[in-house]
Structure formats: structure tokens, C-alpha cells
Tab-separated table of C-alpha atoms and ligand atoms in Angstrom:
chain	number	residue	atom	x	y	z
A	208	MET	CA	7.756	75.169	46.113
A	209	GLU	CA	7.270	78.007	48.088
A	210	GLU	CA	3.895	79.130	46.112
A	211	LYS	CA	2.439	75.721	46.764
A	212	GLU	CA	3.148	75.777	50.418
A	213	GLN	CA	1.521	79.410	50.581
A	214	HIS	CA	-1.659	78.144	49.058
A	215	LYS	CA	-1.854	74.789	50.864
A	216	GLY	CA	-5.187	74.110	52.656
A	217	ARG	CA	-7.046	76.857	50.529
A	218	ARG	CA	-8.549	77.195	47.061
A	219	LEU	CA	-6.353	79.375	44.580
A	220	THR	CA	-7.793	82.572	43.153
A	221	PRO	CA	-8.216	82.919	39.203
A	222	ALA	CA	-5.337	85.251	39.324
A	223	GLU	CA	-3.192	82.839	41.575
A	224	ARG	CA	-4.127	79.780	39.256
A	225	PRO	CA	-1.606	78.789	36.691
A	226	LEU	CA	-2.524	79.441	33.101
A	227	GLU	CA	-2.920	76.360	30.956
A	228	VAL	CA	-0.332	75.921	28.611
A	229	ASP	CA	-1.509	75.979	25.007
A	230	GLU	CA	0.425	73.568	23.250
A	231	ARG	CA	-1.044	74.127	19.754
A	232	GLN	CA	1.208	76.363	17.595
A	233	SER	CA	0.424	79.614	16.330
A	234	ILE	CA	-1.093	80.364	13.179
A	235	TYR	CA	1.308	83.175	12.825
A	236	GLY	CA	4.265	80.614	12.787
A	237	LEU	CA	3.836	79.266	9.317
A	238	THR	CA	5.170	81.072	6.315
A	239	ARG	CA	2.605	81.044	3.392
A	240	GLN	CA	4.444	78.086	1.391
A	241	GLN	CA	4.036	75.815	4.798
A	242	MET	CA	0.462	76.771	5.139
A	243	GLU	CA	-0.209	75.623	1.707
A	244	LYS	CA	1.796	72.502	2.163
A	245	PHE	CA	-0.318	71.869	5.580
A	246	PHE	CA	-3.700	72.477	3.797
A	247	ILE	CA	-2.726	70.050	0.891
A	248	SER	CA	-1.827	67.319	3.639
A	249	HIS	CA	-4.956	67.612	5.446
A	250	GLY	CA	-7.111	67.417	2.129
A	251	HIS	CA	-7.775	70.934	1.618
A	252	LYS	CA	-7.090	73.160	-1.151
A	253	ALA	CA	-3.790	75.115	-1.477
A	254	PHE	CA	-5.744	78.351	-2.352
A	255	ARG	CA	-7.144	78.204	1.243
A	256	ALA	CA	-3.902	79.405	2.531
A	257	LYS	CA	-3.940	82.708	0.408
A	258	GLN	CA	-7.365	83.255	1.865
A	259	VAL	CA	-6.406	82.650	5.166
A	260	TRP	CA	-3.027	84.789	4.630
A	261	ASP	CA	-5.383	87.766	3.515
A	262	TRP	CA	-7.464	87.527	6.671
A	263	LEU	CA	-4.591	87.203	9.047
A	264	TYR	CA	-2.365	89.966	7.639
A	265	ARG	CA	-4.515	92.239	5.202
A	266	LYS	CA	-7.861	92.294	7.323
A	267	ARG	CA	-5.839	91.522	10.409
A	268	VAL	CA	-9.010	89.676	11.985
A	269	ARG	CA	-8.541	88.371	15.630
A	270	SER	CA	-9.910	84.940	15.234
A	271	PHE	CA	-10.814	82.187	12.646
A	272	ASP	CA	-14.480	82.406	13.179
A	273	GLU	CA	-14.223	85.882	11.401
A	274	MET	CA	-12.996	84.159	8.368
A	275	THR	CA	-16.267	84.283	6.707
A	276	ASN	CA	-15.527	82.812	2.968
A	277	LEU	CA	-14.099	79.398	4.949
A	278	SER	CA	-16.402	76.625	5.693
A	279	LYS	CA	-17.515	75.704	9.065
A	280	ASP	CA	-15.450	72.626	8.816
A	281	LEU	CA	-12.453	74.516	7.972
A	282	ILE	CA	-12.747	77.178	10.931
A	283	HIS	CA	-13.313	74.061	13.389
A	284	PHE	CA	-10.456	72.594	11.975
A	285	LEU	CA	-8.228	75.556	12.277
A	286	ASN	CA	-9.388	76.070	15.784
A	287	GLU	CA	-8.563	72.754	16.767
A	288	THR	CA	-5.160	72.831	15.202
A	289	PHE	CA	-3.833	76.499	15.865
A	290	GLN	CA	-3.864	79.022	18.517
A	291	PHE	CA	-4.348	82.673	17.204
A	292	ASN	CA	-2.356	84.685	19.360
A	293	PRO	CA	0.117	83.380	21.792
A	294	LEU	CA	0.710	86.712	23.559
A	295	LYS	CA	-1.008	88.279	26.077
A	296	GLU	CA	-0.455	91.973	26.716
A	297	ILE	CA	0.592	93.144	30.142
A	298	ILE	CA	1.600	96.686	30.011
A	299	VAL	CA	1.707	99.304	27.373
A	300	GLN	CA	3.528	102.470	27.810
A	301	ARG	CA	3.743	105.416	25.653
A	302	ALA	CA	6.206	108.126	25.841
A	303	ALA	CA	6.199	111.803	24.738
A	304	ASP	CA	7.677	111.020	21.733
A	305	LYS	CA	5.271	108.316	20.886
A	306	THR	CA	7.677	105.753	21.498
A	307	THR	CA	5.500	102.835	22.691
A	308	LYS	CA	6.840	99.710	24.885
A	309	TYR	CA	4.897	96.413	25.283
A	310	LEU	CA	5.213	94.142	27.721
A	311	PHE	CA	3.781	90.641	26.910
A	312	GLN	CA	3.126	87.527	28.697
A	313	LEU	CA	3.663	84.247	26.644
A	314	GLY	CA	1.317	81.094	26.881
A	315	ASP	CA	3.986	79.578	29.724
A	316	ASN	CA	3.961	82.790	31.629
A	317	LEU	CA	7.578	83.992	30.609
A	318	MET	CA	7.482	87.750	29.740
A	319	ILE	CA	8.944	89.406	26.704
A	320	GLU	CA	9.150	92.984	25.380
A	321	THR	CA	8.470	94.718	22.196
A	322	VAL	CA	9.246	98.398	21.074
A	323	LEU	CA	7.461	100.526	18.722
A	324	MET	CA	9.590	103.669	17.724
A	325	TYR	CA	8.434	106.774	15.412
A	326	GLN	CA	11.569	107.231	13.264
A	327	GLU	CA	11.699	110.113	10.275
A	328	TYR	CA	11.466	107.285	7.962
A	329	GLY	CA	8.415	105.414	9.255
A	330	LEU	CA	7.340	103.218	12.387
A	331	SER	CA	9.947	100.946	13.509
A	332	VAL	CA	9.270	97.915	15.699
A	333	CYS	CA	12.232	96.236	17.808
A	334	VAL	CA	11.465	92.445	18.348
A	335	THR	CA	12.647	89.955	20.813
A	336	SER	CA	13.857	86.684	19.505
A	337	GLN	CA	14.461	84.508	22.760
A	338	VAL	CA	13.552	85.046	26.601
A	339	GLY	CA	16.962	85.702	27.863
A	340	CYS	CA	20.403	85.201	26.217
A	341	ASN	CA	23.186	82.940	26.663
A	342	ILE	CA	25.746	85.273	25.090
A	343	GLY	CA	26.155	87.005	28.288
A	344	CYS	CA	27.692	90.698	27.180
A	345	THR	CA	28.707	92.376	30.371
A	346	PHE	CA	26.928	95.770	29.268
A	347	CYS	CA	23.564	94.183	28.464
A	348	ALA	CA	20.381	93.782	30.358
A	349	SER	CA	19.273	90.907	28.528
A	350	GLY	CA	22.594	89.092	29.143
A	351	LEU	CA	22.132	89.057	32.599
A	352	ILE	CA	19.005	86.848	32.431
A	353	LYS	CA	20.089	83.272	30.900
A	354	LYS	CA	18.374	82.078	28.153
A	355	GLN	CA	15.119	80.165	29.244
A	356	ARG	CA	14.005	79.363	26.025
A	357	ASP	CA	13.848	80.340	22.247
A	358	LEU	CA	10.787	82.272	20.855
A	359	THR	CA	8.961	80.406	18.235
A	360	ALA	CA	8.453	81.966	14.860
A	361	GLY	CA	4.704	82.560	15.687
A	362	GLU	CA	5.585	84.351	18.697
A	363	ILE	CA	8.071	86.609	17.194
A	364	VAL	CA	5.531	87.292	14.431
A	365	ALA	CA	2.636	87.699	17.044
A	366	GLN	CA	4.899	90.847	18.271
A	367	ILE	CA	4.449	92.718	15.116
A	368	MET	CA	0.778	91.835	14.631
A	369	GLN	CA	0.089	93.052	18.441
A	370	VAL	CA	1.749	96.397	17.632
A	371	GLN	CA	-0.270	96.622	14.121
A	372	HIS	CA	-3.507	95.693	15.902
A	373	TYR	CA	-2.720	98.393	18.144
A	374	LEU	CA	-2.024	100.909	15.579
A	375	ASP	CA	-5.136	99.830	13.812
A	376	GLU	CA	-7.392	100.440	16.857
A	377	ARG	CA	-6.093	103.828	17.186
A	378	GLY	CA	-7.611	104.461	13.316
A	379	GLU	CA	-4.966	106.669	11.972
A	380	GLY	CA	-3.980	104.377	9.354
A	381	GLU	CA	-0.729	103.788	10.678
A	382	ARG	CA	1.612	101.032	9.593
A	383	VAL	CA	4.480	99.092	10.961
A	384	SER	CA	7.262	99.774	8.012
A	385	HIS	CA	10.252	98.900	9.474
A	386	VAL	CA	11.537	95.755	11.721
A	387	VAL	CA	14.575	95.527	13.626
A	388	VAL	CA	15.419	92.295	15.378
A	389	MET	CA	17.424	93.930	18.336
A	390	GLY	CA	15.385	93.001	21.238
A	391	ILE	CA	15.973	90.557	24.001
A	392	GLY	CA	18.328	87.599	22.474
A	393	GLU	CA	20.474	86.650	19.980
A	394	PRO	CA	18.436	85.827	16.755
A	395	PHE	CA	21.046	83.743	15.178
A	396	ASP	CA	21.169	81.307	18.100
A	397	ASN	CA	17.296	80.846	17.419
A	398	TYR	CA	18.083	80.918	13.577
A	399	ASP	CA	15.356	78.791	11.821
A	400	ASN	CA	12.775	80.420	13.827
A	401	VAL	CA	13.831	83.916	13.038
A	402	MET	CA	14.330	83.023	9.563
A	403	SER	CA	10.625	81.953	9.128
A	404	PHE	CA	9.601	85.091	11.155
A	405	LEU	CA	11.480	86.972	8.406
A	406	ARG	CA	9.750	85.203	5.546
A	407	VAL	CA	6.217	85.944	6.862
A	408	ILE	CA	6.476	89.363	7.590
A	409	ASN	CA	8.307	89.857	4.100
A	410	ASP	CA	5.394	88.090	2.079
A	411	ASP	CA	4.157	90.284	-0.556
A	412	LEU	CA	0.529	89.198	0.014
A	413	GLY	CA	0.630	89.733	3.644
A	414	LEU	CA	2.340	92.873	5.679
A	415	ALA	CA	4.578	92.957	2.961
A	416	ILE	CA	7.430	94.724	5.248
A	417	GLY	CA	10.330	95.122	2.430
A	418	ALA	CA	13.458	92.995	3.248
A	419	ARG	CA	15.499	96.534	2.851
A	420	HIS	CA	13.378	97.652	5.878
A	421	ILE	CA	14.508	94.922	7.981
A	422	THR	CA	17.484	94.552	10.241
A	423	VAL	CA	18.667	91.676	11.961
A	424	SER	CA	21.299	92.180	14.508
A	425	THR	CA	23.888	89.799	15.732
A	426	SER	CA	26.582	89.743	18.293
A	427	GLY	CA	28.837	87.788	15.825
A	428	LEU	CA	27.922	83.979	15.467
A	429	VAL	CA	30.194	83.491	12.754
A	430	PRO	CA	28.906	80.277	10.842
A	431	LYS	CA	25.320	81.739	11.003
A	432	ILE	CA	26.618	85.169	9.424
A	433	ARG	CA	27.845	82.683	6.575
A	434	GLU	CA	24.678	81.123	6.379
A	435	PHE	CA	22.688	84.174	6.257
A	436	ALA	CA	24.681	85.590	3.252
A	437	ASP	CA	23.334	82.274	1.207
A	438	ASN	CA	19.443	82.387	2.255
A	439	GLY	CA	18.681	84.856	-0.410
A	440	LEU	CA	16.516	87.293	1.750
A	441	GLN	CA	17.688	90.849	1.319
A	442	VAL	CA	17.540	91.672	4.819
A	443	ASN	CA	20.088	94.235	6.583
A	444	LEU	CA	22.455	92.845	8.709
A	445	ALA	CA	24.009	94.705	11.601
A	446	ILE	CA	27.067	93.566	13.508
A	447	SER	CA	27.476	94.389	17.357
A	448	LEU	CA	31.064	94.901	17.324
A	449	HIS	CA	31.525	97.098	20.264
A	450	ALA	CA	35.262	97.144	20.459
A	451	PRO	CA	37.960	97.373	17.878
A	452	ASN	CA	40.446	94.829	19.071
A	453	ASN	CA	40.015	91.367	20.565
A	454	GLU	CA	41.213	92.317	24.149
A	455	VAL	CA	38.632	94.813	24.658
A	456	ARG	CA	35.937	92.808	22.716
A	457	SER	CA	36.883	89.455	24.684
A	458	ALA	CA	36.433	91.246	27.921
A	459	ILE	CA	32.960	92.678	27.228
A	460	MET	CA	31.750	89.994	24.866
A	461	ARG	CA	32.568	86.609	25.827
A	462	ILE	CA	31.409	85.320	22.242
A	463	ASN	CA	34.949	87.159	21.119
A	464	ARG	CA	36.785	84.006	22.707
A	465	ARG	CA	35.006	81.658	20.375
A	466	TYR	CA	34.856	84.056	17.256
A	467	PRO	CA	37.593	86.604	17.495
A	468	ILE	CA	37.663	89.659	15.011
A	469	GLU	CA	39.803	88.317	12.780
A	470	GLU	CA	37.200	85.274	12.125
A	471	LEU	CA	34.268	87.516	12.298
A	472	MET	CA	35.548	90.496	9.925
A	473	ALA	CA	36.426	87.653	7.411
A	474	ALA	CA	32.691	86.212	7.374
A	475	ILE	CA	31.426	89.780	6.691
A	476	ASP	CA	33.906	90.386	3.839
A	477	ASP	CA	32.427	87.199	2.544
A	478	TYR	CA	29.043	88.678	3.231
A	479	ILE	CA	29.757	91.444	1.429
A	480	LYS	CA	31.155	90.037	-1.439
A	481	LYS	CA	28.312	87.735	-2.055
A	482	THR	CA	25.219	90.130	-1.292
A	483	ASN	CA	26.977	93.608	-2.143
A	484	ARG	CA	24.792	94.608	0.811
A	485	ARG	CA	25.815	97.427	3.567
A	486	VAL	CA	26.689	96.024	7.096
A	487	THR	CA	25.880	98.114	10.121
A	488	PHE	CA	28.337	98.104	12.919
A	489	GLU	CA	27.024	98.962	16.465
A	490	TYR	CA	29.373	100.307	18.823
A	491	ILE	CA	28.271	101.120	22.504
A	492	MET	CA	30.404	104.058	23.865
A	493	LEU	CA	31.202	102.899	27.297
A	494	ARG	CA	33.542	105.485	29.070
A	495	GLY	CA	37.313	104.733	29.363
A	496	VAL	CA	36.544	100.971	27.864
A	497	ASN	CA	36.405	101.618	24.019
A	498	ASP	CA	35.802	105.457	23.569
A	499	GLN	CA	39.521	106.882	22.917
A	500	LEU	CA	40.944	107.940	19.717
A	501	GLU	CA	43.108	105.587	19.429
A	502	HIS	CA	39.985	103.043	19.444
A	503	ALA	CA	38.487	105.281	16.620
A	504	ASP	CA	41.844	104.705	14.576
A	505	GLN	CA	41.666	100.709	15.352
A	506	LEU	CA	38.269	100.771	14.178
A	507	ALA	CA	38.708	102.526	11.016
A	508	ASN	CA	41.725	100.386	10.166
A	509	LEU	CA	39.273	97.385	10.670
A	510	LEU	CA	36.790	98.660	8.317
A	511	ALA	CA	39.072	100.545	5.902
A	512	ASN	CA	38.724	97.491	3.206
A	513	LYS	CA	35.016	97.737	3.104
A	514	ARG	CA	34.475	101.632	2.370
A	515	LYS	CA	31.077	102.559	1.724
A	516	LEU	CA	29.815	99.180	2.622
A	517	ALA	CA	30.429	99.655	6.331
A	518	TYR	CA	28.458	101.975	8.525
A	519	VAL	CA	29.083	102.468	12.245
A	520	ASN	CA	26.164	103.275	14.625
A	521	LEU	CA	27.595	105.110	17.981
A	522	ILE	CA	25.357	103.890	20.514
A	523	PRO	CA	24.832	105.608	23.866
A	524	TYR	CA	25.084	103.464	26.901
A	525	ASN	CA	21.890	102.626	28.421
A	526	PRO	CA	22.830	102.368	32.377
A	527	VAL	CA	22.007	98.799	33.605
A	528	ASP	CA	21.876	97.923	37.224
A	529	ASP	CA	24.385	95.696	38.512
A	530	ASN	CA	27.454	96.582	36.368
A	531	ASP	CA	29.778	99.586	36.453
A	532	TYR	CA	30.265	100.988	32.944
A	533	GLN	CA	29.135	104.679	32.410
A	534	ARG	CA	28.428	106.712	29.453
A	535	SER	CA	31.055	108.322	27.588
A	536	ARG	CA	31.535	111.756	27.722
A	537	PRO	CA	29.556	113.925	24.901
A	538	GLU	CA	33.283	115.490	24.127
A	539	ASP	CA	34.621	112.051	23.643
A	540	VAL	CA	31.555	110.748	21.332
A	541	SER	CA	32.209	113.947	19.379
A	542	ALA	CA	36.000	113.552	18.736
A	543	PHE	CA	35.313	109.590	18.114
A	544	PHE	CA	32.898	110.731	15.531
A	545	ASP	CA	34.697	113.481	14.003
A	546	ARG	CA	38.008	110.814	13.870
A	547	LEU	CA	36.057	108.336	12.218
A	548	MET	CA	34.469	110.790	9.526
A	549	LYS	CA	37.894	112.157	8.924
A	550	ARG	CA	39.062	108.637	7.990
A	551	GLY	CA	36.275	108.252	5.487
A	552	ILE	CA	34.213	105.872	7.809
A	553	ASN	CA	30.260	106.437	7.434
A	554	CYS	CA	29.122	107.038	11.166
A	555	VAL	CA	25.975	108.159	12.825
A	556	VAL	CA	25.467	108.889	16.550
A	557	ARG	CA	22.162	106.844	17.635
A	558	LYS	CA	19.172	108.966	18.533
A	559	GLU	CA	17.775	107.891	22.003
A	560	HIS	CA	13.891	107.030	22.198
A	561	GLY	CA	11.633	106.941	25.129
A	562	THR	CA	14.364	106.739	27.834
A	563	GLU	CA	11.742	107.726	30.378
A	564	ILE	CA	9.823	104.675	29.940
A	565	ASP	CA	12.385	102.008	30.267
A	566	ALA	CA	12.863	101.890	26.445
A	567	ALA	CA	16.443	100.227	26.726
A	568	CYS	CA	16.814	96.629	25.939
A	569	GLY	CA	15.251	94.727	28.467
A	570	GLN	CA	14.865	97.334	31.122
A	571	LEU	CA	10.796	97.077	31.011
A	572	ARG	CA	10.815	93.444	31.377
A	573	SER	CA	13.592	93.539	34.373
A	574	ASN	CA	11.737	96.349	36.189
A	575	GLU	CA	8.372	94.614	35.767
A	576	MET	CA	9.975	91.156	37.139
A	577	LYS	CA	11.779	93.219	40.073
A	578	ARG	CA	8.160	94.682	40.998
A	579	ARG	CA	6.530	91.120	40.889
A	580	LYS	CA	9.338	89.935	43.251
A	581	ARG	CA	8.985	92.853	45.623
A	582	GLU	CA	4.893	92.407	45.523
A	583	LYS	CA	5.383	88.653	46.135
A	584	LYS	CA	7.564	89.297	48.724
A	585	ALA	CA	5.454	91.991	50.306
A	586	LYS	CA	2.240	89.458	50.184
A	587	ASN	CA	4.352	86.791	51.982
A	588	THR	CA	5.625	89.238	54.620
A	589	GLY	CA	2.514	91.785	54.966
A	590	LYS	CA	5.370	94.480	54.418
A	591	VAL	CA	5.421	96.779	51.146
A	592	GLU	CA	9.096	97.445	50.357
A	593	GLU	CA	10.048	100.910	48.731
B	1386	SAH	N1	21.575	89.706	20.555
B	1386	SAH	C1	21.587	90.561	19.497
B	1386	SAH	C2	20.443	91.557	19.335
B	1386	SAH	C3	19.953	92.169	20.390
B	1386	SAH	S1	21.027	93.292	21.336
B	1386	SAH	C4	23.234	91.498	19.279
B	1386	SAH	O1	23.673	91.526	20.315
B	1386	SAH	O2	23.278	92.227	18.267
B	1386	SAH	C5	20.688	94.582	20.402
B	1386	SAH	C6	21.820	95.599	20.387
B	1386	SAH	O3	21.445	96.162	21.639
B	1386	SAH	C7	22.951	95.531	20.472
B	1386	SAH	O4	23.984	96.327	19.688
B	1386	SAH	C8	23.492	95.417	21.981
B	1386	SAH	O5	24.784	95.601	21.942
B	1386	SAH	C9	22.878	96.747	22.403
B	1386	SAH	N2	22.731	96.992	23.864
B	1386	SAH	C10	22.688	95.977	24.693
B	1386	SAH	N3	22.831	96.339	25.864
B	1386	SAH	C11	23.035	97.592	25.821
B	1386	SAH	C12	22.928	98.728	26.778
B	1386	SAH	N4	23.004	98.847	28.175
B	1386	SAH	N5	23.081	100.045	26.030
B	1386	SAH	C13	22.984	100.417	24.852
B	1386	SAH	N6	22.782	99.471	23.976
B	1386	SAH	C14	22.744	98.067	24.431
B	1387	SF4	FE1	22.551	88.750	24.232
B	1387	SF4	FE2	22.571	91.029	22.299
B	1387	SF4	FE3	22.645	91.274	25.041
B	1387	SF4	FE4	24.727	90.501	24.000
B	1387	SF4	S1	23.991	92.588	23.338
B	1387	SF4	S2	23.490	89.465	25.906
B	1387	SF4	S3	24.215	88.982	22.351
B	1387	SF4	S4	21.142	90.441	23.487
């Protein structure tokens, strides 16, 4: 409304004009099997899917027109039916440790962020799965923004492709080798799209990112953990546990009121039984909330039956405006770590990446949104706020 009022009576500048929403789905959203079926159902040969796949993920061209072994008709058909890249790059920030943050704009102008991290074991990309998140954990910047919508599979794959294109342009032969679904959003609240995403990036004829190099993190949607155990993908599972008892967990993670720790642990035990795969437990260290030795003991008790198949990741808290949590003191973190180790629990303290460039979950996006709001206000009032 406000925007309309402001422009009444004059023509909009190109920057003010709303983008046209492109309703075509992204070609990146189809698994190879879906693409084959699609081609067959439209009277084309199934092997065309393999060719297109090769252009998309091996040669990594940026338009259908570059796919020179396809007929003109087919290229025309693809252009009519699909959009290529649904993301527009808004900001790229590279930190001293080479951590790179990308802010992307979607076709409907919403914004998401993606992070590239240089780890000892390879290049890892953290992708966003939803715009905002409805789980509402009290310590999380993403949880402050209600979910606006799920991302499509194509929008999630495109985050990896944008980063890989960026690396290709640098010409150093770098390749995204690891993926974590730990950006904004709850992946199991967007289950089908996230599963298609995983199938696309894992496909041997495409990016071929190994399932063991991919991790999906969930706040603990029990029915979906059970479904995930049956889906046949060998992808790693991480659980955002963050507290060792129901009282603390329900206070900081609403989801625990729906799926309390006993139900969560039962689902994880079944997952481990079925898959024999190791599960990572994420645990943000919040000063005076969950970081005392009694909590370490409770955590060790919870995980005792999983032995070598449980792995705890102690995460330094990234301060978020609008809440009162503080980071645990270093001596509390090391005492907590020592206690877990003594109790035979595998444990690591997570290294931080790119803190000087807003690398914490949701921060680049929320800072950019605040900046735009300030700018808009300044435009309206003629004043610039500090
Ligand atoms: N929704 C999923 C995945 C995205 S959140 C989940 O909760 O698992 C990814 C990780 O970032 C989670 O472990 C989450 O708890 C953590 N996180 C959220 N806010 C954080 C903060 N302020 N500081 C440190 N880690 C945070
Ligand atoms: Fe959502 Fe995960 Fe943040 Fe909780 S921690 S609000 S589930 S993104």
C-alpha cells in the first residue's frame, strides 16, 4: 500500500518496478528419472535427459542455447517450459578464511542465503531449505522470521550451482565436495523438495556429491526421521538437540513439546538400527542454560546406548539481536567437553567460519533486510539513519 502511495502519479523507475514472477519451474528441480519421464511424455527420446544432464552438471553451461547437440526445436521447447537459474545474486562476501556468503533473490523477490566454507576435508556448501522457519527456536535468527514459503527443489539445487559456477569462474578447478542442509529453514518441513534436491546433487552422472559427504540437519520432526530411515539415501543425519532434558529443551525449542526427547531418541535408535549410520547431535552452548556438568552427564546418559554411532558437535552460540542468550565461557565449554569424553562420548567443538562476514545462520539476510528497511525509510523521510 505504502509503496503504491509513494509512486502515485509518476512512472516507476526500472529499479522500483516489481519483477515479473517467472512461473516456469527450474530445470534444476528435476531428478534425472523425472527428466527422462518428462521427455518421453512429450515425445522426445529418453537419452536426451542424459545429454541435458551432462550440459547442466558436467559442462555447467548457463543456458539451453549452449546445448549444441540438441535440436533447435528441443531447445525452443526447453526454453518455453523451464527457467534455467531461479536465483539472482545480490551480495557475495568473502572473508579472510575464504568463507563466502551469498545472498540470493528469488523470482518473487524473497531473499535467501548460502554459505561456502573451506574445510580441511574439502569445500562445503550450506544451503537454505525454506524462506524463514516455523519451528521458532528461541536462539535462532531464522526462527524469528515466520516461514514465508518452502523452497522448490530447483531453488535448492541452484544454490549449489551458483556457488559451483562462481568457483568455475575463478578457474582454480575447485569443486563443491560437501553439502550441509543447515541454512535457514527446517528441511524435514519441506521433505519432498529436499529429497529431490539430494537425489539431483548425488546423481553419479551429475555433480556426484557423495551421500556420505551430505548432511541434513533437523530440529527433530519424528515422523520424518522415520521416513528418512527408509528412503535408501546414504545421507548423514544431524539432530539439533541443544538440551539434555525436556525441561530445558521445551523452553528453547518449541518442537520438543510436540516430540519430546524420549520419542526423538526412540526414532533415532530405530534409524540407527535400520541404517547402521552415525548420527551427529548438535548442541549450542548457551551460558547458564545448558552448559553445566549436570547437563553433560544427562547428555552422556541419553547417548550411552548409541556408543560409537553418536557424535556430539558443541557449537559456539552466534549472538542474535532480540534475545538475551550469551556464549558459554571457554572454561565451561572445555569442562563440558572433557566430561563427555570421559564418559566415552565422541565429541568435537565446532570451529567458527567467517564470523566477520555475518556467517551465522540467517544473519546476512536479516542484516540486509534491516539495511533495506532503513534505506526505504530514509527515502521516504529524506533522512539517513545511522
Ligand atoms: N532447522 C534445522 C536446520 C537449520 S538450523 C535444524 O534446526 O537443525 C542449522 C543449525 O544452526 C542448527 O543446529 C541450529 O540449531 C543452529 N543455529 C541456529 N541458531 C544458531 C545460533 N544463533 N548460533 C549457533 N547456531 C545456531
Ligand atoms: Fe528453524 Fe533450525 Fe532455526 Fe530452529 S534452529 S528456528 S528449526 S532453522
